[in-house]
Coordinates of C-alpha atoms in Angstrom, one line a residue:
M14 CA -15.9 -20.7 -0.1
A15 CA -19.5 -20.8 1.0
E16 CA -21.2 -17.4 1.3
Q17 CA -23.4 -16.6 4.3
R18 CA -26.5 -14.7 3.5
A19 CA -29.0 -13.2 6.0
S20 CA -31.4 -16.1 5.3
D21 CA -28.8 -18.8 6.2
P22 CA -28.1 -20.1 9.7
A23 CA -25.2 -18.7 11.6
R24 CA -23.5 -19.9 14.8
V25 CA -21.2 -18.6 17.5
L26 CA -19.2 -21.1 19.6
V27 CA -17.1 -20.3 22.6
E28 CA -13.8 -22.2 22.9
P29 CA -11.7 -22.3 26.1
L30 CA -8.2 -20.9 25.8
E31 CA -5.9 -24.0 25.7
Q32 CA -3.0 -25.3 23.8
G33 CA -5.3 -27.6 21.8
V34 CA -6.8 -24.6 20.0
L35 CA -3.5 -24.4 18.0
D36 CA -4.6 -27.7 16.3
G37 CA -7.9 -26.3 15.3
V38 CA -11.4 -25.6 16.7
R39 CA -14.3 -28.0 17.3
E40 CA -17.3 -28.0 15.0
L41 CA -19.5 -28.7 18.0
E42 CA -18.9 -28.1 21.7
G43 CA -17.3 -31.2 23.3
E44 CA -16.4 -32.8 19.9
P45 CA -12.9 -34.3 19.8
H46 CA -12.3 -33.6 16.1
R47 CA -10.8 -30.2 15.3
V48 CA -10.8 -28.3 12.1
R49 CA -8.8 -25.4 10.6
V50 CA -10.4 -22.0 10.2
D51 CA -10.2 -19.6 7.3
L52 CA -9.5 -16.4 9.3
G53 CA -8.0 -15.8 12.7
I54 CA -8.3 -12.4 14.4
L55 CA -6.0 -11.5 17.4
P56 CA -6.7 -8.3 19.2
V57 CA -3.5 -6.9 20.8
F58 CA -3.1 -4.0 23.3
L59 CA -0.5 -1.3 22.7
D60 CA 1.3 -2.1 26.0
E61 CA 0.9 -5.9 25.7
R62 CA 4.4 -7.1 25.8
P63 CA 5.0 -10.1 25.8
L64 CA 1.9 -11.2 23.9
L65 CA -0.8 -12.9 26.1
G66 CA -3.6 -15.3 25.6
L67 CA -4.1 -16.8 22.2
A68 CA -1.7 -14.3 20.6
G69 CA 1.0 -15.6 22.9
L70 CA 0.2 -19.2 22.0
V71 CA 0.3 -18.5 18.3
D72 CA 3.5 -16.6 18.7
W73 CA 5.0 -19.6 20.5
R74 CA 3.8 -22.1 17.9
A75 CA 5.1 -19.8 15.1
C76 CA 8.6 -19.6 16.7
G77 CA 8.3 -15.9 17.6
R78 CA 6.9 -14.7 14.3
L79 CA 4.5 -12.2 15.9
S80 CA 7.2 -10.9 18.2
R81 CA 9.4 -10.2 15.2
I82 CA 6.5 -8.2 13.6
L83 CA 6.3 -6.1 16.7
R84 CA 10.1 -5.5 17.0
E85 CA 10.3 -4.5 13.3
G86 CA 7.6 -1.9 13.8
L87 CA 5.2 -3.4 11.4
F88 CA 2.5 -3.5 14.0
S89 CA 2.2 -1.7 17.4
G90 CA -1.2 -2.4 18.8
A91 CA -2.5 1.2 18.4
L92 CA -6.2 1.6 18.4
G93 CA -7.7 0.8 15.0
E94 CA -4.5 -0.6 13.6
L95 CA -4.8 -3.7 11.4
L96 CA -2.3 -6.1 10.0
L97 CA -3.1 -9.1 7.7
T98 CA -0.5 -11.9 7.4
P99 CA -0.8 -15.3 5.9
G100 CA -1.0 -18.4 8.1
D101 CA 0.9 -21.6 7.8
R102 CA 0.5 -25.3 8.5
R103 CA 1.6 -24.8 12.1
L104 CA -1.4 -22.5 12.9
P105 CA -5.1 -23.4 12.9
V106 CA -5.9 -20.5 10.5
D107 CA -5.2 -19.8 6.8
R108 CA -5.1 -16.1 7.3
L109 CA -4.3 -14.0 10.4
V110 CA -5.2 -10.5 11.3
L111 CA -3.8 -8.4 14.2
V112 CA -6.2 -5.8 15.5
G113 CA -4.9 -2.9 17.7
L114 CA -6.8 -2.1 20.9
G115 CA -4.8 0.8 22.1
P116 CA -3.5 1.2 25.8
R117 CA -5.1 -1.4 28.1
A118 CA -6.0 1.3 30.7
E119 CA -8.0 3.3 28.2
F120 CA -10.0 0.3 27.0
D121 CA -13.5 1.5 28.0
G122 CA -17.0 0.9 26.7
A123 CA -16.6 3.2 23.6
R124 CA -13.3 1.6 22.6
L125 CA -14.5 -2.0 23.1
R126 CA -17.5 -1.3 20.8
Q127 CA -15.1 0.2 18.3
A128 CA -12.9 -2.8 18.5
A129 CA -15.8 -5.2 18.1
Q130 CA -17.0 -3.4 15.0
A131 CA -13.5 -3.5 13.6
V132 CA -13.2 -7.2 14.1
V133 CA -16.5 -8.0 12.5
S134 CA -16.0 -5.5 9.6
T135 CA -12.6 -7.1 8.9
A136 CA -14.1 -10.6 8.8
V137 CA -16.9 -9.5 6.5
G138 CA -14.6 -7.4 4.2
L139 CA -12.2 -10.4 3.8
R140 CA -15.2 -12.7 2.9
A141 CA -14.1 -15.2 5.5
D142 CA -15.9 -18.6 5.6
G143 CA -15.2 -19.2 9.3
V144 CA -13.6 -16.8 11.9
L145 CA -11.6 -17.5 15.0
I146 CA -11.6 -14.5 17.4
A147 CA -9.4 -14.2 20.5
L148 CA -11.3 -12.5 23.3
P149 CA -8.8 -10.6 25.4
S150 CA -9.3 -11.2 29.1
E151 CA -5.9 -11.2 30.8
G152 CA -5.1 -7.9 32.5
I153 CA -8.6 -6.5 32.2
E154 CA -11.7 -6.8 34.4
R155 CA -14.0 -9.7 33.7
R156 CA -16.9 -7.2 33.2
V157 CA -15.0 -5.6 30.3
A158 CA -14.3 -8.9 28.7
E159 CA -18.0 -9.8 28.9
D160 CA -19.0 -6.4 27.5
L161 CA -16.6 -6.9 24.6
F162 CA -18.2 -10.3 23.9
A163 CA -21.7 -8.7 23.9
A164 CA -20.5 -6.0 21.5
L165 CA -19.1 -8.7 19.2
I166 CA -22.5 -10.5 19.2
S167 CA -24.3 -7.2 18.4
A168 CA -21.8 -6.5 15.6
V169 CA -22.3 -9.9 14.1
E170 CA -26.1 -9.5 14.3
A171 CA -25.8 -6.2 12.5
A172 CA -23.7 -7.7 9.8
L173 CA -26.3 -10.4 9.2
T174 CA -29.2 -7.9 9.2
P175 CA -30.6 -7.4 5.7
P176 CA -30.3 -3.9 4.2
D177 CA -33.4 -1.8 5.0
E178 CA -35.3 0.4 2.6
G179 CA -33.7 3.6 3.8
P180 CA -31.1 4.2 1.1
Q181 CA -33.7 3.4 -1.7
A182 CA -36.2 5.7 -0.1
E183 CA -33.6 8.5 0.1
R184 CA -32.7 8.1 -3.5
S185 CA -36.4 8.1 -4.7
P186 CA -37.1 11.8 -4.3
S187 CA -34.1 12.7 -6.5
A188 CA -35.8 10.8 -9.3
A189 CA -38.9 12.9 -9.0
P190 CA -37.5 16.1 -10.6
Q191 CA -36.4 14.0 -13.5
A192 CA -39.9 12.6 -13.9
E193 CA -41.3 16.2 -13.8
R194 CA -39.0 17.3 -16.5
S195 CA -39.9 14.3 -18.7
P196 CA -42.6 15.1 -21.3
D197 CA -46.0 13.6 -20.7
P198 CA -46.8 11.0 -23.4
A199 CA -50.4 12.4 -23.7
S200 CA -49.2 16.0 -24.1
T201 CA -46.5 14.9 -26.5
A202 CA -49.1 13.1 -28.6
S203 CA -51.4 16.1 -28.5
T204 CA -48.6 18.4 -29.5
S205 CA -47.6 16.2 -32.4
E206 CA -51.3 16.0 -33.6
Q207 CA -51.6 19.8 -33.4
G208 CA -48.3 20.1 -35.3
E209 CA -49.6 17.7 -38.0
E210 CA -52.9 19.7 -38.3
G211 CA -51.0 22.9 -38.6
S212 CA -48.8 21.5 -41.3
E213 CA -51.8 20.2 -43.2
E214 CA -53.5 23.6 -43.0
G215 CA -50.3 25.3 -44.2
A216 CA -50.0 22.9 -47.1
S217 CA -53.6 23.7 -48.2
E218 CA -52.7 27.4 -48.6
E219 CA -51.1 28.6 -51.8
P220 CA -47.4 28.9 -51.3
V221 CA -45.9 32.4 -51.7
A222 CA -42.5 32.8 -53.2
P223 CA -39.9 34.5 -50.9
D224 CA -39.3 37.3 -53.4
Q225 CA -43.1 38.1 -53.5
D226 CA -43.6 38.3 -49.7
P227 CA -41.6 41.2 -48.2
E228 CA -42.3 39.9 -44.6
L229 CA -40.4 36.6 -45.0
P230 CA -36.6 36.6 -44.8
E231 CA -34.6 35.6 -47.7
L232 CA -34.1 31.8 -47.7
P233 CA -31.6 29.7 -49.6
E234 CA -32.9 28.0 -52.7
L235 CA -33.7 24.3 -52.0
P236 CA -33.2 21.5 -54.5
P237 CA -36.3 19.8 -56.0
G238 CA -36.7 16.6 -53.7
G239 CA -37.0 18.5 -50.4
P240 CA -34.4 19.9 -48.1
P241 CA -31.1 17.9 -47.8
P242 CA -30.4 16.2 -44.5
E243 CA -29.0 18.6 -41.9
A244 CA -25.2 18.5 -41.9
P245 CA -23.7 17.8 -38.5
S246 CA -22.1 20.8 -36.9
G247 CA -18.9 20.8 -35.0
P248 CA -15.8 18.7 -35.5
A249 CA -15.4 15.6 -37.7
P250 CA -17.1 12.4 -36.8
A251 CA -13.8 10.9 -35.5
D252 CA -13.6 13.8 -33.0
A253 CA -17.3 13.6 -32.3
A254 CA -16.9 10.1 -31.0
E255 CA -14.7 11.5 -28.3
E256 CA -17.2 14.2 -27.3
P257 CA -17.9 14.0 -23.6
E258 CA -21.3 15.6 -24.1
V259 CA -22.7 12.4 -25.7
P260 CA -23.3 10.2 -22.6
P261 CA -24.3 6.6 -22.8
E262 CA -27.9 5.7 -22.2
D263 CA -29.0 6.2 -18.6
P264 CA -25.4 7.1 -17.4
P265 CA -26.0 7.2 -13.6
E266 CA -27.8 3.9 -13.3
P267 CA -24.9 1.4 -13.6
S268 CA -22.8 3.1 -10.9
A269 CA -25.9 3.5 -8.6
R270 CA -26.8 -0.2 -9.0
E271 CA -23.2 -1.3 -8.3
G272 CA -23.0 0.8 -5.2
A273 CA -26.4 -0.5 -3.9
D274 CA -25.3 -4.1 -4.5
L275 CA -22.0 -3.5 -2.7
E276 CA -23.8 -2.0 0.3
A277 CA -26.3 -4.8 0.3
G278 CA -23.5 -7.4 0.2
C279 CA -21.7 -5.8 3.2
A280 CA -24.9 -5.5 5.2
G281 CA -26.5 -8.9 4.4
W282 CA -23.4 -11.2 4.2
A283 CA -21.2 -12.5 7.0
P284 CA -19.2 -15.6 7.9
G285 CA -21.3 -18.6 8.8
R286 CA -19.2 -19.8 11.7
W287 CA -17.6 -17.8 14.5
W288 CA -15.4 -19.2 17.2
V289 CA -14.6 -17.0 20.2
V290 CA -11.6 -18.2 22.3
A291 CA -11.7 -16.9 25.8
D292 CA -10.1 -17.6 29.2
E293 CA -11.5 -20.5 31.1
Q294 CA -12.8 -18.2 33.9
V295 CA -15.3 -16.5 31.6
V296 CA -16.2 -19.3 29.2
A297 CA -19.0 -20.7 31.3
R298 CA -20.7 -17.3 31.5
L299 CA -20.3 -16.5 27.8
R300 CA -21.9 -19.8 26.9
R301 CA -24.8 -19.0 29.2
V302 CA -25.2 -15.8 27.3
L303 CA -25.4 -17.7 24.1
S304 CA -27.8 -20.4 25.4
G305 CA -30.1 -17.8 27.1
P306 CA -33.1 -16.2 25.4
P307 CA -32.4 -16.0 21.7
R308 CA -31.6 -12.6 20.2
P309 CA -32.0 -13.0 16.5
A310 CA -30.9 -10.3 14.1
R311 CA -33.7 -8.2 12.8
G312 CA -35.0 -10.2 9.9
G313 CA -32.0 -12.5 10.2
P314 CA -31.0 -15.8 11.8
G315 CA -30.2 -16.4 15.5
L316 CA -26.6 -16.8 16.5
H317 CA -27.2 -19.3 19.3
T318 CA -26.2 -22.9 19.5

């Protein structure tokens, strides 16, 4: 599966809602050849019974498979609800996701933006190569359908936008206190030199036996080759290996790097091809939106044909 990075080209195509979509989508507008898609996303309203639009066509081609899912209570269409199910050879997609939109009468600007974000986040999270999205238009105003399409385009652009420097800049001040606590190499070298000079001066003086100097505490007698190596304190070495106080070198770094890579992958990766299936009445206007003045993502590619 080819991955889509922010530096690669991306494209959004608008397909009219027709029975031919069940055989696949066109690589280019007007091209007769149709291809299968990795992921299909079908938004469904809570009160959408029977299923309409592309969801109704898919249900018809799959012999009522989606209707059975609704009857068995596996999916209801509530806002934010998601259901992933595998496709089959009768459908134009390898994987199918149902996305709940909530009640149709409550589908306002805030909810359509939430739905658009859920659709794009699902496609990015599933690492889809190509995505087929059904744009709901039956039973809602044309303006609402167009606003949902605009929200989808904005969400795709945001998914393709490279990660900014914000998280790194926020993490950098936390490293400053650690740097302040770290010893200065110059001061360390100076301290070590002073310690060596002090030891040399002490060595030049005549040693005094402990029993002849009343100010010194009584010390244990040392063997003739110098002091023995300091014995480890605490439990046996086998138990010491399990001590939690002995952290690996630079303990927080691996998890921090993995988290940063994960965030960067979610923000700078997205499917390379998006097909939006809409009712014939709005297809022409949606295509004009795409063919109008380009609106490339910040630092990313344009989405227009």
